[in-house]
Short mmCIF file of C-alpha atoms in Angstrom, two decimals:
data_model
loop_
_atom_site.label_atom_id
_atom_site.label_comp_id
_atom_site.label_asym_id
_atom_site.label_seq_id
_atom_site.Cartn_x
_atom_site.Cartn_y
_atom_site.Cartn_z
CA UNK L 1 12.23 24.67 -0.58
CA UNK L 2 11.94 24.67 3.31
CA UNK L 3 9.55 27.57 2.84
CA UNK L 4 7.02 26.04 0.80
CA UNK L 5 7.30 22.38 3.08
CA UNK L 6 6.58 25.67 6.20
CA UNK L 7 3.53 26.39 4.14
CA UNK L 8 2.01 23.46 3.53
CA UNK L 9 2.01 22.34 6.87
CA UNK L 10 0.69 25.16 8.41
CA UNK L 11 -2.01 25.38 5.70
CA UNK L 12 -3.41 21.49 5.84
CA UNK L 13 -5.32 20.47 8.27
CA UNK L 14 -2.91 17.37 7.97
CA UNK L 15 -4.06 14.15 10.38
CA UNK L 16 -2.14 13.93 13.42
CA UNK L 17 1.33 11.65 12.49
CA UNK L 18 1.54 12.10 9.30
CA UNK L 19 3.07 15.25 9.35
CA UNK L 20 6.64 13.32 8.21
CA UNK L 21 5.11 12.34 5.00
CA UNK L 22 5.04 16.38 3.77
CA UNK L 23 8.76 16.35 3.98
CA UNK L 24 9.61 12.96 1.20
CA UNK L 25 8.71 11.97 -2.31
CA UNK L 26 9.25 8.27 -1.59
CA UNK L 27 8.45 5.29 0.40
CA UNK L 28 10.04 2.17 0.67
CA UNK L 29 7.89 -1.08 1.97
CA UNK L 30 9.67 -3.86 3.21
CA UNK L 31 7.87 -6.70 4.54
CA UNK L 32 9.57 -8.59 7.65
CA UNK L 33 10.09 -12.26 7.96
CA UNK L 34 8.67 -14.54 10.71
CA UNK L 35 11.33 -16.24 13.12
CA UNK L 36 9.06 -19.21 12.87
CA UNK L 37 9.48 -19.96 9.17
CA UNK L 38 6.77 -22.88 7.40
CA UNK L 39 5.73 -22.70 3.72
CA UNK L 40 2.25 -22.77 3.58
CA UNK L 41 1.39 -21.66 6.85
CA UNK L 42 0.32 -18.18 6.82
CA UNK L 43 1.41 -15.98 9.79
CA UNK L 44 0.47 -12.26 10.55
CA UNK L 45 2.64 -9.87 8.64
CA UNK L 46 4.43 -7.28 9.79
CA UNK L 47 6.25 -4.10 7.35
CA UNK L 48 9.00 -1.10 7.83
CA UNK L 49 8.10 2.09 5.97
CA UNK L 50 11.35 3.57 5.15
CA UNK L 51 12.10 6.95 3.47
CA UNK L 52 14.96 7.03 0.42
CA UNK L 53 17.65 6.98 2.88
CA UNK L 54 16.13 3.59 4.26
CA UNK L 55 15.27 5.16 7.62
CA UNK L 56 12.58 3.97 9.23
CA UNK L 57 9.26 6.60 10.05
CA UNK L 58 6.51 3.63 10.20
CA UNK L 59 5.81 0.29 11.01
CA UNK L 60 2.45 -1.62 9.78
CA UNK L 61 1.03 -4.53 11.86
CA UNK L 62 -1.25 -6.83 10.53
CA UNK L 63 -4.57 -8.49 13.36
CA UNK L 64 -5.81 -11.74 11.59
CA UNK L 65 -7.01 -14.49 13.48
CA UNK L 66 -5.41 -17.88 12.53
CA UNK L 67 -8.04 -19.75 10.50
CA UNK L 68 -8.40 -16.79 8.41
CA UNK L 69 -5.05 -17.00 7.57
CA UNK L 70 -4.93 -20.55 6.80
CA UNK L 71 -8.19 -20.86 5.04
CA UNK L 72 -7.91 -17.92 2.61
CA UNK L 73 -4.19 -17.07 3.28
CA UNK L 74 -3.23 -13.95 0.56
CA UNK L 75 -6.85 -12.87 -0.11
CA UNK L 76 -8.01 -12.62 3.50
CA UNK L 77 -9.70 -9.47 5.26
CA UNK L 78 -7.59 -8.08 7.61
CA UNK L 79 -6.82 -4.91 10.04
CA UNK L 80 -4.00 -3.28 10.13
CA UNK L 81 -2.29 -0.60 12.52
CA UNK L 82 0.93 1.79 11.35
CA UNK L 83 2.72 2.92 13.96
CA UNK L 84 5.59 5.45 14.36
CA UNK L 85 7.94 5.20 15.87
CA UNK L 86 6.81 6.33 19.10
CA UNK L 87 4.54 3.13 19.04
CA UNK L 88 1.85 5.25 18.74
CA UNK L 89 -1.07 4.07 15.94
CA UNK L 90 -1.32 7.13 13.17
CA UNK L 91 -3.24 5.11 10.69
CA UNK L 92 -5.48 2.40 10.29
CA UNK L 93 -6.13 -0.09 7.16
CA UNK L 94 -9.53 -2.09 6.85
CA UNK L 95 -9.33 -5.17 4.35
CA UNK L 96 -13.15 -6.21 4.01
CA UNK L 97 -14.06 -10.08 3.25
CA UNK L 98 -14.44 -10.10 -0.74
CA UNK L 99 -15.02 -13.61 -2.56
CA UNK L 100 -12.21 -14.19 -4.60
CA UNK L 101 -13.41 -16.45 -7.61
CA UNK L 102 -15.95 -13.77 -9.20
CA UNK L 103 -14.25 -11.13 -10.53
CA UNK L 104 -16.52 -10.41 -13.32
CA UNK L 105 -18.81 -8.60 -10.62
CA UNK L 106 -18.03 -5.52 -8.82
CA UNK L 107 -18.96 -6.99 -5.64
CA UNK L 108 -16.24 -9.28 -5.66
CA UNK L 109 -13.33 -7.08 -6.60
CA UNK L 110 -10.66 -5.70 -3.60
CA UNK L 111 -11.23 -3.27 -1.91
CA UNK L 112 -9.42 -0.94 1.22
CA UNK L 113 -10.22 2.18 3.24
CA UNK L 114 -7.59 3.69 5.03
CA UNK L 115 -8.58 5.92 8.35
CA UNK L 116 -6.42 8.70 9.68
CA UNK L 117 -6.50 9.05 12.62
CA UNK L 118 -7.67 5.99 13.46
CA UNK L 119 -11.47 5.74 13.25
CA UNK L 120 -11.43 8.64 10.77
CA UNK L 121 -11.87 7.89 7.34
CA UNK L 122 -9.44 9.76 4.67
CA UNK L 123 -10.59 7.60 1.40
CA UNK L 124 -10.22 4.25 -0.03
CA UNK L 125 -8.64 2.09 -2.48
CA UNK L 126 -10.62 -0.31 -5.38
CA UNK L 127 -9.87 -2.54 -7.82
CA UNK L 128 -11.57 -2.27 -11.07
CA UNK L 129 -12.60 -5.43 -13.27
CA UNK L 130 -10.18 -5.62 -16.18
CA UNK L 131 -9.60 -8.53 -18.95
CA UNK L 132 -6.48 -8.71 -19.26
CA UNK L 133 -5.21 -8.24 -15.40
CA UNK L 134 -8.08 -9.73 -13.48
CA UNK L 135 -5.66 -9.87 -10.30
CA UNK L 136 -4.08 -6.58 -10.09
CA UNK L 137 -4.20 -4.10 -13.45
CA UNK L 138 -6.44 -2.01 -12.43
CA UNK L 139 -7.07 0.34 -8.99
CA UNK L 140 -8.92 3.45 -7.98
CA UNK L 141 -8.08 5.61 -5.04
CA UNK L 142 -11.26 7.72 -3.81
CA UNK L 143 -11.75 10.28 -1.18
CA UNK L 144 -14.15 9.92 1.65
CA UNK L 145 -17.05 11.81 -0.52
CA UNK L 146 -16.45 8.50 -3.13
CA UNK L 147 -15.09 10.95 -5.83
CA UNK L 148 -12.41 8.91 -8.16
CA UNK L 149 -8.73 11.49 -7.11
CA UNK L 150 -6.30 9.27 -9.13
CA UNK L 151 -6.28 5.57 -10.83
CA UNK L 152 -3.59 3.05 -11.09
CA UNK L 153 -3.05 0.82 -14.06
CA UNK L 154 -0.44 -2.22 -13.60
CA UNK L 155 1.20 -4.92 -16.22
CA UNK L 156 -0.37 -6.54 -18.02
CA UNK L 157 1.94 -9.43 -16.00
CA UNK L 158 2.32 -8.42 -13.15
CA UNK L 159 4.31 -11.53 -11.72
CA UNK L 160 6.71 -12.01 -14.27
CA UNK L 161 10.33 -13.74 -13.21
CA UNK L 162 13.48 -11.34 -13.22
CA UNK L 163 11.52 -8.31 -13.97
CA UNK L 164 10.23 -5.86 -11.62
CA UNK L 165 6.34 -4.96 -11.41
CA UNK L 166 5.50 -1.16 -12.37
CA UNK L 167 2.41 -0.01 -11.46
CA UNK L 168 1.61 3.51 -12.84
CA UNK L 169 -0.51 6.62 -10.86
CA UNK L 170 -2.63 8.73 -13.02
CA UNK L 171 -4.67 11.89 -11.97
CA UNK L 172 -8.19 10.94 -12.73
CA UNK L 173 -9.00 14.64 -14.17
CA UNK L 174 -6.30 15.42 -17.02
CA UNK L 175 -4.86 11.48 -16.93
CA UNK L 176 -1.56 12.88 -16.37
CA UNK L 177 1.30 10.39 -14.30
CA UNK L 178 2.10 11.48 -11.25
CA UNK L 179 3.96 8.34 -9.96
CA UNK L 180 4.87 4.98 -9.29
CA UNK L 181 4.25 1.71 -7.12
CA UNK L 182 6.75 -0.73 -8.09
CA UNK L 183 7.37 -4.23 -6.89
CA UNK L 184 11.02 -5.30 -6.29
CA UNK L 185 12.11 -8.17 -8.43
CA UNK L 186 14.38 -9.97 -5.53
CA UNK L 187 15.22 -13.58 -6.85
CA UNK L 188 13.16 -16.64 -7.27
CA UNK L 189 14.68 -17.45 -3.40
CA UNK L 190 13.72 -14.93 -1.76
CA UNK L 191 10.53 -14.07 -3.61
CA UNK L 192 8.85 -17.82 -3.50
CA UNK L 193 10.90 -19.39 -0.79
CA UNK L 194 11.23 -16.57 2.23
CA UNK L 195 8.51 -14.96 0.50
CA UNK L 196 10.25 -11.24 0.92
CA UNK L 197 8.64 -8.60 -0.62
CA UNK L 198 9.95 -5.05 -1.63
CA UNK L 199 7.56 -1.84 -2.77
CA UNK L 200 8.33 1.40 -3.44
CA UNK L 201 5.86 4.46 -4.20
CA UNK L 202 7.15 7.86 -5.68
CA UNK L 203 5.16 10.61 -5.72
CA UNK L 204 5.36 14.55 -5.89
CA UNK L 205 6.97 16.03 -2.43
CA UNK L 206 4.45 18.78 -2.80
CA UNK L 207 1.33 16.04 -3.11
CA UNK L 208 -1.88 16.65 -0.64
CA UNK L 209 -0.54 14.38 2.32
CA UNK L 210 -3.64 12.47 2.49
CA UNK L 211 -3.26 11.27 -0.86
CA UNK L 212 0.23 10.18 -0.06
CA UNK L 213 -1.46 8.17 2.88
CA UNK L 214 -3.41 6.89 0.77
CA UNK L 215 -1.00 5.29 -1.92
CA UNK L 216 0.57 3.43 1.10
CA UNK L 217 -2.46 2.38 1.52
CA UNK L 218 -2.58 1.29 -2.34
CA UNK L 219 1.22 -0.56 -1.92
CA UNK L 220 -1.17 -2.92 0.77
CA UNK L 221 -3.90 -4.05 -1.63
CA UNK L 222 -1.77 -4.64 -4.63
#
């Protein structure tokens, strides 16, 4: 086991940082509530990336300026820096402006590129136009070329009240499951009220590290 984590770090050119990420098969996403604490009013978020101990490797920072926040709150562009836990940025999320009320086009639908390191792009998340899960069913994760690498499908109700969200990870070539992104069902107070959210992504330990990277990046859009 620790020879084959040995060999796949010394045979990927893996980005600077992200060399942790070789050694797990899970993430854990926890978003962090605001001291200052209004309904309604939208506030930068900050999140602790935890591994399946609940030991925290990351932390992501959102950089929104305030009427962006208030004017298009959940559905707003948005930068984002993780650091570890050296306070040193290893990656970089880009949320682009996307209108929000025409999702029959594709130039309306969500969309995310993640950079690692920072500046340097590693591939990017979409969201594909589906029927019967307008909001969330459907998402593609491409590498910097544009090639399609794997596709997530969601519920068909994603939302629903006591039951957690599943979203499932397919390889794009043989349409075989290779993990999860789930959504933690916490409790209609702390889910509508504090507005706490909990994600998880599992994946294959021995997965290319930049597709790991990029699932995280996944957890964000969804």
């Amino acid at each position: 086991y620790l020879n084959r984590l040995d060999k796949i770090i010394m045979t990927e050119n893996l980005p600077p940082g992200l060399e942790y990420l070789a050694e797990i098969d899970r993430v854990l996403l926890q978003r962090e509530t605001s001291i200052c604490i209004c309904k309604g009013c939208e506030w930068n978020n900050s999140y602790v990336l935890q591994n399946y101990m609940e030991e925290e490797f990351m932390r992501a920072v959102e950089k929104t300026n305030y009427c962006t926040r208030q004017l298009i709150c959940g559905m707003r562009n948005f930068e984002m820096s993780l650091l570890d836990n050296q306070g040193q940025e290893v990656m970089h999320i880009s949320r682009p402006l996307k209108c929000q009320f025409c999702l029959c086009t594709g130039s309306c639908l969500q969309s995310l590129e993640v950079c690692c390191p920072p500046g340097t792009p590693i591939g990017s998340i979409h969201q594909e136009w589906s029927i019967c899960t307008p909001f969330a069913g459907r998402l593609v994760i491409q590498n910097p070329s544009g090639d399609a690498v794997l596709k997530i499908q969601g519920p068909k109700f994603p939302w629903l009240c006591g039951e957690d969200a599943v979203f499932q990870i397919f390889t794009v070539e043989d349409g075989v499951q290779t993990g999860t992104i789930k959504r933690q069902w916490d409790g209609c107070c702390d889910t509508f009220l504090a507005e706490i959210d909990h994600f998880s992504v599992n994946f294959p330990i021995t997965m290319d590290i930049k597709t790991k990277a990029l699932l995280i990046g996944a957890m964000f859009l969804i």
